[in-house]
Amino acid sequence: MFSTCLRTTLRTSTNKFGSLARYESTLVIAEHNNENLLPITCNTLTAARKIGGDVTVLVAGTKCETAAKSACKAKGISKVLMADSDVFKGFTAESLTPLVIKLCNDHKFTHVLAGASAFGKALLPRIAAKLDVSPVSDIIDIKAPDTFVRTIYAGNAILTLKSVDKVKVVTVRGTSFESLPLEGGDAKCETVAAVDVPNQVQFVKQELSKSDRPELTSAKVVISGGRGMKSGENFELLYKLADKLNAAVGASRAAVDAGFVPNDLQVGQTGKIVAPNLYIAVGISGAIQHLAGMKDSKTIVAINKDPEAPIFQVADHGLVADLFKAVPELTDKL
Amino acid sequence: MARVLVGVKRVIDYAVKIRVKPDKSGVVTDGIKHSMNPFDEIAIEEAVRMKEKKIAQEVIAVSCGPSQSQDVLRTALAMGADRGIHVDVPGPEYQTLQPVHVSKILAKIAQEEKVDLIILGKQAIDDDNNHTAQMTAGVLDWPSGTFCSKVENNNGELTVTREIDGGLEVVKMKTPAVLSADLRLNEPRYATLPNIMKAKKKPIKKISPKDLGVDLTPRIKIISVEDPPVREAGAILPDVDTLIAKLKEGGHIPSA
């Protein structure tokens, strides 16, 4: 049933926490668009399996059967619970919380997990408040079922903490855990009845930025532009390079604040956290807040005309050059 | 007319390079420049703008922490808040004070002060939790508008634009509600010298969590606080060709 690695994790955790030992059972709240699970859900499933014990996945949405079916294929999960109702339109925290609380009461989950995306960050603390437990944000590692590692101060310190609450409510940093492939599993899907939802928040609309490029947080290559790009039109240089490398395009806060690109491209402490194989920072000085979002990238390339820019202290390869010459040259030669 | 409660936190200034204590129990805070959490400045600004538009009647700023927290309350008052509440949590207790506690404190104050709207920053830049607004809404059973970049108020019905991963989202809710401010919500004003002087006369009420009946028992144990792994600085390359060669070497682009 369980993989060897899962069994080992379970065994060590039991040994380490003798008297506390109980069978772990984790609920993962899937983030999806009713058709597909979003990539961060697959990273969260890996974290859930690292905790050990049973993993149940909740897929709540409107006409979300396709998403629920794909969740059933994830290897090593025990069950998928599907809640299909119009009340979950917009996936608001207010509509999902009562359902999750009911499931927690019925199934006595020891852990409730979701990805640390805008969805997970809005939802899980509300659930934690209802359970009267202290949530744990954006974990980067799991040492034991009650011991987690996360970053504080914009990634400048690493905190290892032990949660003493009865239920651990945890959001997971997607880039810190491998993605669990949605294949090889055959979990059964149970439908759960919707619970009464207070009509508190009315979903009006979403305006998503359209792009053919890979999604920022899961892209293998990310090219980001900063204040040095000087204008939104100049980002075209980065898009051309991105197309050659099949890369996602990101931005520093300065570029977003200056209106060069929309907010959802911001990489940093208060934007997205990325950890691609290759991160190319163009015209970005490398403030603490930006580094918080990208310094776990495998290889960092910086192109900046200021040799003193802090970005060069974390860059594997630095190019002190005018980006308006270097970027087109790079694009042409690739 | 609505009464607005704004939470403000005193944190190490965002521009300070923090240092981890040698005993790994936390980061060095003594003698370090502190200021108001940047997201809380945005929250105060939004509340004050509501007052200027006559949507809000009174803006109450609240801060939980040691006595120095009064400094950020004064800043909030100088920006235009009417009065402050300092929830006194001394040093040792403050070390383990978490959003689970703060949200209960805020909820209690919100009920006692009969506020219609709570505005908080989306996250504090020290613990980077991003919890308190959501949890306060949970405790009170109020709707929440998290990560707001725009708030329109129409007779107590709020139209909130939220920053989400793929772009923006619009939701509607009725007050009472809890909002959390994202960076794009507004541009906070500077406190002018006359306003700083005036703020000295505005009242700050000091209370303790006990007065509110909130239990501060720690829910987490800090095992350790450590430095992140240091990245070794790489090399400065002479030209684009060398960069391409390095990328090929690293397997980032296929070598032709």
XYZ file of C-alpha atoms in Angstrom:
590
model
C 0.000 0.000 0.000
C 2.442 2.587 1.146
C 5.773 3.152 -0.445
C 8.904 2.265 1.464
C 9.807 5.869 1.990
C 6.444 6.531 3.540
C 6.812 3.601 5.896
C 10.247 4.783 6.976
C 8.986 8.266 7.719
C 6.150 6.830 9.744
C 8.457 4.559 11.693
C 10.993 7.229 12.552
C 8.319 9.623 13.621
C 6.782 7.009 15.895
C 10.155 6.293 17.452
C 11.013 9.923 17.998
C 7.752 10.913 19.530
C 6.983 7.784 21.537
C 4.243 9.014 23.818
C 2.810 11.426 21.306
C 2.707 8.812 18.603
C -0.629 8.542 16.923
C -1.627 7.684 13.464
C -1.240 10.772 11.359
C -4.022 11.616 8.972
C -3.743 14.571 6.687
C -6.317 16.502 4.728
C -4.930 18.299 1.698
C -7.181 21.039 0.377
C -6.697 20.927 -3.363
C -6.341 24.133 -5.303
C -7.835 23.672 -8.725
C -9.827 25.385 -11.436
C -12.571 22.702 -11.484
C -10.813 21.045 -14.452
C -7.261 20.518 -13.249
C -5.381 20.505 -9.996
C -2.989 23.459 -9.901
C 0.712 22.502 -9.789
C 1.145 23.688 -6.179
C -1.351 21.031 -5.053
C 1.024 18.327 -6.317
C 3.880 19.844 -4.289
C 1.621 19.944 -1.245
C 0.774 16.249 -1.720
C 4.488 15.425 -1.478
C 4.678 17.362 1.804
C 1.606 15.505 3.049
C 3.213 12.158 2.285
C 6.339 13.248 4.121
C 4.258 13.652 7.294
C 3.245 10.011 6.955
C -0.064 8.284 7.560
C -3.221 8.635 5.531
C -3.581 11.412 3.008
C -7.073 12.555 2.029
C -7.601 15.167 -0.653
C -10.534 17.557 -0.654
C -11.670 18.859 -4.019
C -14.399 21.428 -3.478
C -15.738 23.473 -6.324
C -18.437 23.921 -8.913
C -18.589 21.037 -11.404
C -15.222 19.856 -10.169
C -15.555 16.171 -11.063
C -12.694 16.279 -13.575
C -10.352 17.786 -11.015
C -11.459 15.235 -8.396
C -10.840 12.361 -10.825
C -7.333 13.563 -11.562
C -6.638 13.791 -7.826
C -7.589 10.088 -7.513
C -4.607 9.249 -9.717
C -2.069 10.743 -7.320
C 0.087 7.956 -5.932
C -0.053 7.184 -2.221
C -3.208 9.008 -1.301
C -6.017 7.166 0.430
C -9.113 9.007 -0.568
C -10.552 11.942 -2.448
C -13.504 13.826 -1.037
C -15.478 15.772 -3.586
C -17.816 18.596 -2.643
C -19.625 19.997 -5.628
C -21.813 23.026 -5.136
C -22.436 26.479 -6.522
C -21.615 27.957 -3.122
C -17.920 27.299 -3.796
C -17.900 29.666 -6.755
C -14.769 31.782 -6.440
C -13.391 29.349 -3.818
C -13.932 31.902 -1.059
C -12.531 31.213 2.404
C -15.979 31.931 3.855
C -17.643 29.171 1.811
C -14.931 26.535 2.257
C -14.216 26.966 5.971
C -17.475 25.441 7.336
C -16.987 22.398 5.086
C -13.399 21.841 6.192
C -14.347 22.259 9.861
C -17.070 19.634 9.471
C -14.634 17.244 7.783
C -12.106 17.837 10.570
C -14.735 16.953 13.154
C -15.898 13.859 11.278
C -12.502 12.476 10.308
C -10.277 13.733 13.157
C -7.502 14.824 10.835
C -4.190 15.560 12.567
C -3.013 17.831 9.745
C -4.699 20.191 7.300
C -2.480 21.288 4.420
C -2.706 23.548 1.424
C -0.216 25.239 -0.852
C 1.023 28.663 0.247
C -0.626 30.438 -2.683
C -3.087 33.329 -2.494
C -5.811 30.655 -2.161
C -4.135 28.734 0.677
C -3.025 31.868 2.497
C -6.537 33.309 2.492
C -8.203 30.077 3.577
C -6.070 28.198 6.105
C -5.724 30.860 8.814
C -9.523 31.196 8.887
C -9.811 27.436 9.370
C -7.141 27.556 12.085
C -9.019 30.303 13.922
C -12.176 28.193 13.871
C -10.229 25.211 15.246
C -8.501 27.501 17.769
C -5.037 26.430 16.644
C -1.999 28.368 15.507
C -1.358 27.906 11.791
C 2.122 27.460 10.360
C 2.869 29.362 7.144
C 4.843 28.576 4.064
C 6.898 25.662 5.389
C 10.039 24.657 3.535
C 10.657 21.366 5.363
C 9.091 18.855 7.713
C 11.347 17.455 10.455
C 8.641 15.482 12.241
C 4.832 15.473 12.180
C 4.865 18.377 14.652
C 8.134 20.061 13.700
C 8.350 22.356 10.719
C 10.893 24.646 9.113
C 9.979 28.029 7.658
C 11.685 31.288 6.807
C 11.219 34.602 8.594
C 12.516 38.138 7.958
C 12.272 37.877 4.169
C 14.177 34.611 4.077
C 17.060 35.974 6.154
C 16.515 33.554 9.026
C 15.329 29.959 9.163
C 12.935 29.102 11.961
C 12.441 25.539 13.158
C 9.344 25.287 15.306
C 7.352 22.685 17.113
C 3.604 23.059 17.073
C 1.828 21.969 20.255
C -1.687 22.272 18.827
C -3.868 19.214 18.370
C -4.388 19.904 14.685
C -1.550 21.280 12.571
C -2.830 23.718 9.970
C 0.001 24.267 7.539
C 0.630 25.984 4.216
C 3.395 24.554 2.069
C 5.922 26.433 -0.069
C 5.515 24.781 -3.447
C 9.093 25.286 -4.555
C 10.461 23.421 -1.514
C 8.773 20.098 -2.264
C 8.880 17.933 -5.386
C 5.703 17.613 -7.377
C 3.809 14.349 -6.860
C 2.853 13.041 -10.298
C -0.855 12.447 -10.876
C -0.369 8.879 -12.037
C -0.084 5.380 -10.659
C -2.658 5.900 -7.937
C -6.205 4.658 -7.734
C -7.871 6.321 -4.758
C -11.608 6.222 -4.456
C -13.675 9.334 -4.718
C -16.399 9.978 -2.175
C -18.916 12.730 -2.528
C -19.452 14.787 0.564
C -22.559 16.796 1.152
C -22.274 20.556 1.178
C -22.801 22.215 4.525
C -24.696 25.387 5.203
C -22.668 28.338 4.109
C -23.289 31.827 5.407
C -23.786 34.097 2.436
C -21.043 36.509 3.486
C -18.950 37.096 0.437
C -20.234 37.419 -3.048
C -17.788 36.509 -5.789
C -18.031 39.036 -8.605
C -15.287 38.302 -11.106
C -11.707 37.395 -11.775
C -9.400 39.152 -14.185
C -6.523 36.836 -14.929
C -3.489 37.957 -16.895
C -3.386 35.905 -20.076
C -0.103 34.389 -21.134
C 1.130 31.524 -23.257
C 4.297 31.298 -21.211
C 4.797 28.842 -18.376
C 3.340 29.740 -15.004
C 5.778 31.769 -12.897
C 5.980 29.652 -9.746
C 6.497 26.360 -11.537
C 8.599 27.439 -14.548
C 12.045 25.881 -15.001
C 13.442 29.170 -16.268
C 12.414 32.618 -15.060
C 13.533 35.949 -16.505
C 12.758 38.974 -14.366
C 13.042 42.655 -15.068
C 13.450 45.524 -12.647
C 13.509 49.278 -12.601
C 16.378 49.178 -15.107
C 13.922 48.132 -17.824
C 12.775 51.779 -17.819
C 9.339 51.098 -19.359
C 6.680 48.483 -19.921
C 7.405 48.446 -23.658
C 10.997 47.430 -22.978
C 9.754 44.246 -21.278
C 9.247 43.071 -24.854
C 13.011 42.383 -24.849
C 12.510 39.959 -21.967
C 9.488 38.316 -23.606
C 11.561 37.617 -26.711
C 14.317 36.061 -24.629
C 11.718 34.164 -22.593
C 10.255 32.645 -25.758
C 13.677 31.314 -26.743
C 14.175 29.706 -23.335
C 10.558 28.664 -22.712
C 10.754 30.836 -19.628
C 8.247 32.643 -17.450
C 8.634 36.388 -16.982
C 8.710 37.978 -13.546
C 9.458 41.399 -12.130
C 10.778 43.227 -9.114
C 8.532 45.363 -6.969
C 10.064 48.485 -8.492
C 8.986 47.377 -11.974
C 5.479 46.581 -10.762
C 5.122 49.830 -8.818
C 6.295 51.782 -11.848
C 3.455 50.135 -13.785
C 5.713 48.299 -16.265
C 3.933 44.969 -15.653
C 0.950 43.719 -13.619
C 1.279 42.911 -9.902
C 0.904 39.172 -10.250
C 4.369 39.034 -11.849
C 6.082 40.311 -8.704
C 8.787 38.045 -7.321
C 9.792 38.609 -3.710
C 8.858 38.524 -0.033
C 5.407 39.893 -0.720
C 4.981 38.514 -4.212
C 5.719 35.069 -5.558
C 8.458 32.750 -4.352
C 10.188 31.006 -7.239
C 13.025 28.498 -7.317
C 13.627 27.654 -10.987
C 16.687 25.933 -12.407
C 17.709 29.200 -14.014
C 16.805 32.711 -12.861
C 17.904 35.632 -15.006
C 17.653 38.994 -13.222
C 17.762 41.895 -15.658
C 18.105 45.455 -14.397
C 17.325 44.350 -10.842
C 19.526 45.677 -8.026
C 18.710 42.812 -5.651
C 17.042 44.316 -2.570
C 16.495 41.964 0.409
C 12.793 41.787 -0.422
C 13.456 40.631 -3.970
C 16.120 38.097 -2.987
C 13.566 36.533 -0.596
C 11.599 35.435 -3.627
C 14.328 33.931 -5.791
C 17.512 33.098 -3.937
C 16.754 29.370 -3.856
C 17.012 29.253 -7.644
C 19.619 26.718 -8.769
C 21.536 29.073 -11.026
C 21.209 32.833 -10.909
C 22.343 35.102 -13.726
C 22.427 38.858 -13.223
C 22.635 41.437 -15.974
C 23.143 44.903 -14.545
C 25.265 47.895 -15.469
C 26.068 48.680 -11.824
C 28.946 46.437 -10.683
C 28.083 47.279 -7.036
C 24.490 45.980 -7.287
C 23.784 43.499 -4.444
C 22.347 41.030 -6.965
C 25.927 40.150 -7.976
C 26.538 38.775 -4.458
C 24.080 35.957 -5.064
C 24.518 35.554 -8.817
C 26.438 32.572 -10.144
C 27.107 34.397 -13.376
C 27.176 38.144 -13.555
C 27.319 40.353 -16.583
C 28.124 44.011 -15.997
C 26.562 45.433 -19.112
C 23.840 47.630 -20.525
C 20.797 45.384 -20.628
C 19.538 47.088 -23.801
C 22.605 45.705 -25.587
C 23.187 42.463 -23.689
C 19.626 41.084 -23.736
C 19.066 41.400 -27.515
C 22.532 39.960 -28.094
C 21.749 37.011 -25.835
C 18.409 36.463 -27.582
C 20.057 36.546 -31.021
C 22.797 34.130 -30.111
C 20.567 31.511 -28.511
C -20.943 56.216 9.915
C -18.432 53.560 10.514
C -15.773 53.085 13.123
C -12.545 51.567 11.828
C -9.992 49.577 13.816
C -6.473 49.302 12.414
C -3.797 46.959 13.743
C -0.218 48.217 13.660
C 2.892 46.221 14.493
C 6.318 47.445 15.488
C 8.889 45.492 13.489
C 12.572 45.740 12.657
C 12.866 48.331 9.902
C 12.624 46.732 6.467
C 15.993 48.121 5.363
C 17.935 46.613 8.282
C 20.087 43.568 7.605
C 19.040 41.295 10.459
C 21.417 39.199 12.563
C 20.668 35.842 14.106
C 21.563 35.471 17.819
C 24.548 33.178 18.449
C 22.425 30.966 20.741
C 19.958 30.468 17.857
C 16.992 31.577 19.972
C 15.948 34.396 17.674
C 17.248 37.482 15.925
C 18.990 40.426 17.561
C 16.406 43.146 18.272
C 18.104 45.253 20.975
C 19.407 48.567 19.701
C 18.096 47.840 16.203
C 16.035 50.389 14.303
C 12.347 49.528 14.430
C 9.440 51.092 12.601
C 5.843 50.449 11.662
C 5.279 47.355 9.527
C 5.009 48.746 5.960
C 1.689 46.993 5.277
C 0.228 48.550 8.426
C 1.120 52.026 7.161
C -0.995 51.201 4.118
C -3.820 50.016 6.383
C -3.738 53.240 8.423
C -3.624 55.322 5.258
C -6.721 53.580 3.901
C -8.607 54.126 7.160
C -7.637 57.793 7.270
C -8.729 58.248 3.642
C -12.097 56.721 4.570
C -12.364 59.284 7.317
C -11.457 62.091 4.930
C -14.168 60.884 2.561
C -16.532 60.909 5.534
C -17.133 57.184 5.176
C -15.514 56.550 8.533
C -16.249 58.428 11.681
C -13.364 57.383 13.880
C -10.090 55.537 13.328
C -8.700 53.554 16.245
C -5.141 52.224 16.034
C -4.169 49.234 18.152
C -0.808 47.612 18.747
C 0.148 44.554 20.806
C 3.634 44.358 22.258
C 6.075 45.853 24.748
C 6.001 49.520 25.754
C 7.943 50.583 22.635
C 4.852 49.638 20.609
C 3.519 53.030 21.663
C 6.001 54.562 19.202
C 4.191 53.039 16.231
C 0.857 54.035 17.740
C 2.114 57.641 17.839
C 3.080 57.324 14.180
C -0.422 56.050 13.385
C -1.922 58.977 15.305
C 0.333 61.395 13.420
C -0.919 59.904 10.156
C -4.475 60.687 11.199
C -5.793 57.994 13.542
C -7.950 59.471 16.320
C -6.842 57.403 19.281
C -4.684 54.460 20.180
C -4.976 51.292 22.224
C -1.788 49.690 23.459
C -2.203 46.059 24.469
C 0.772 45.634 26.741
C 2.614 42.360 26.147
C 6.035 42.487 27.825
C 9.246 41.067 26.310
C 9.234 37.380 27.283
C 5.549 36.893 26.473
C 5.977 38.853 23.263
C 8.539 36.300 22.030
C 5.802 33.696 21.667
C 2.913 36.033 20.846
C 1.350 34.786 17.641
C -1.465 35.702 15.266
C -3.667 33.184 17.104
C -3.403 35.430 20.176
C -3.448 38.782 18.388
C -6.568 37.868 16.416
C -8.446 37.131 19.644
C -7.262 40.413 21.157
C -8.359 42.339 18.062
C -11.695 40.546 17.954
C -12.362 41.426 21.591
C -11.459 45.072 21.061
C -13.563 45.202 17.887
C -16.590 44.050 19.841
C -15.979 46.328 22.802
C -15.395 49.362 20.608
C -18.268 48.428 18.281
C -16.195 48.795 15.124
C -17.614 48.122 11.667
C -14.395 47.517 9.844
C -10.973 46.162 10.742
C -8.086 46.904 8.384
C -4.784 45.092 8.864
C -1.656 44.719 6.791
C -1.512 41.498 4.775
C 1.604 40.327 6.600
C 4.226 41.501 9.064
C 7.673 41.580 7.523
C 9.290 39.979 10.583
C 7.422 36.697 11.050
C 6.050 36.760 7.471
C 2.991 34.845 8.662
C 0.112 36.433 6.762
C -2.423 35.138 9.310
C -3.856 37.813 11.564
C -6.530 39.342 9.327
C -7.875 35.969 8.225
C -7.898 34.678 11.802
C -9.553 37.798 13.211
C -12.302 37.416 10.617
C -12.585 33.758 11.619
C -12.862 34.535 15.332
C -15.540 37.162 14.696
C -17.255 35.197 11.923
C -16.991 38.272 9.729
C -16.285 38.176 5.987
C -12.746 38.940 4.958
C -11.265 40.739 1.991
C -7.656 39.637 1.940
C -4.788 41.183 -0.073
C -6.861 44.210 -1.138
C -5.625 46.556 -3.790
C -8.846 48.564 -4.004
C -11.758 49.091 -1.645
C -14.974 50.856 -2.566
C -17.550 51.515 0.090
C -21.192 51.955 -0.769
C -23.270 52.377 2.385
C -21.520 49.564 4.203
C -21.344 47.334 1.155
C -17.708 46.862 0.229
C -16.477 46.092 -3.253
C -12.999 44.716 -2.768
C -10.405 44.055 -5.468
C -7.991 41.366 -4.298
C -4.564 40.500 -5.619
C -4.543 36.801 -6.425
C -1.960 34.595 -8.117
C -3.096 34.927 -11.713
C -4.268 38.527 -11.549
C -7.119 40.266 -9.763
C -10.413 39.210 -8.239
C -13.415 41.264 -7.198
C -15.667 40.298 -4.294
C -18.483 42.054 -2.477
C -19.306 41.904 1.183
C -21.227 43.776 3.828
C -19.708 45.320 6.933
C -18.751 44.395 9.565
C -15.750 42.932 7.780
C -12.000 42.477 8.000
C -9.687 43.683 5.235
C -5.992 43.058 4.732
C -3.988 45.611 2.792
C -1.693 44.681 -0.065
C 1.103 46.939 -1.269
C -0.917 48.374 -4.130
C -3.818 49.611 -2.005
C -2.385 53.115 -1.612
C 0.678 55.276 -1.062
C 0.939 56.049 2.660
C 1.455 59.703 3.598
C 4.323 61.019 5.663
C 3.512 62.323 9.087
C 4.232 66.057 9.063
C 5.900 67.751 12.029
C 2.743 69.640 13.126
C 0.795 66.390 12.977
C 3.478 64.594 14.986
C 3.136 67.323 17.626
C -0.655 67.057 17.576
C -0.409 63.271 17.866
C 1.298 63.670 21.238
C -1.967 65.010 22.632
C -4.120 62.207 21.264
C -5.064 59.552 23.817
C -3.489 56.093 24.024
C -5.273 53.656 26.299
C -3.120 50.931 27.796
C -4.710 47.567 28.522
C -3.486 44.031 29.121
C -4.557 40.842 27.358
C -5.877 39.719 30.737
C -8.323 42.645 30.770
C -9.710 41.224 27.542
C -9.718 37.658 28.843
C -7.300 36.430 26.176
C -4.982 33.564 27.093
C -1.446 33.946 25.718
C -0.242 30.356 26.261
C 2.371 29.678 23.542
C 1.209 27.373 20.755
C 4.625 26.859 19.282
C 8.059 26.153 20.645
C 10.921 27.804 18.854
C 13.470 25.037 18.321
C 16.006 27.220 16.568
C 16.522 30.315 14.459
C 19.459 30.005 12.097
C 21.143 31.798 9.246
C 20.077 30.641 5.814
C 22.712 28.840 3.771
C 25.062 31.369 2.220
C 25.236 31.477 -1.547
C 28.706 31.748 -2.866
C 29.175 34.709 -5.099
C 29.909 33.599 -8.623
C 32.018 35.190 -11.265
C 31.597 38.313 -13.326
C 31.744 37.309 -16.968
C 33.332 39.438 -19.679
C 30.678 39.097 -22.386
C 27.474 37.495 -23.619
C 29.353 34.679 -25.384
C 30.947 33.545 -22.135
C 27.523 33.663 -20.474
C 26.074 31.443 -23.194
C 29.011 29.055 -22.806
C 28.418 28.897 -19.033
C 24.700 28.257 -19.508
C 25.481 25.437 -21.924
C 27.993 24.027 -19.463
C 25.351 24.068 -16.741
C 22.882 22.305 -19.015
C 20.457 25.234 -18.973
C 20.446 25.528 -22.719
C 21.178 22.718 -25.121
C 24.679 22.895 -26.534
C 24.410 22.917 -30.301
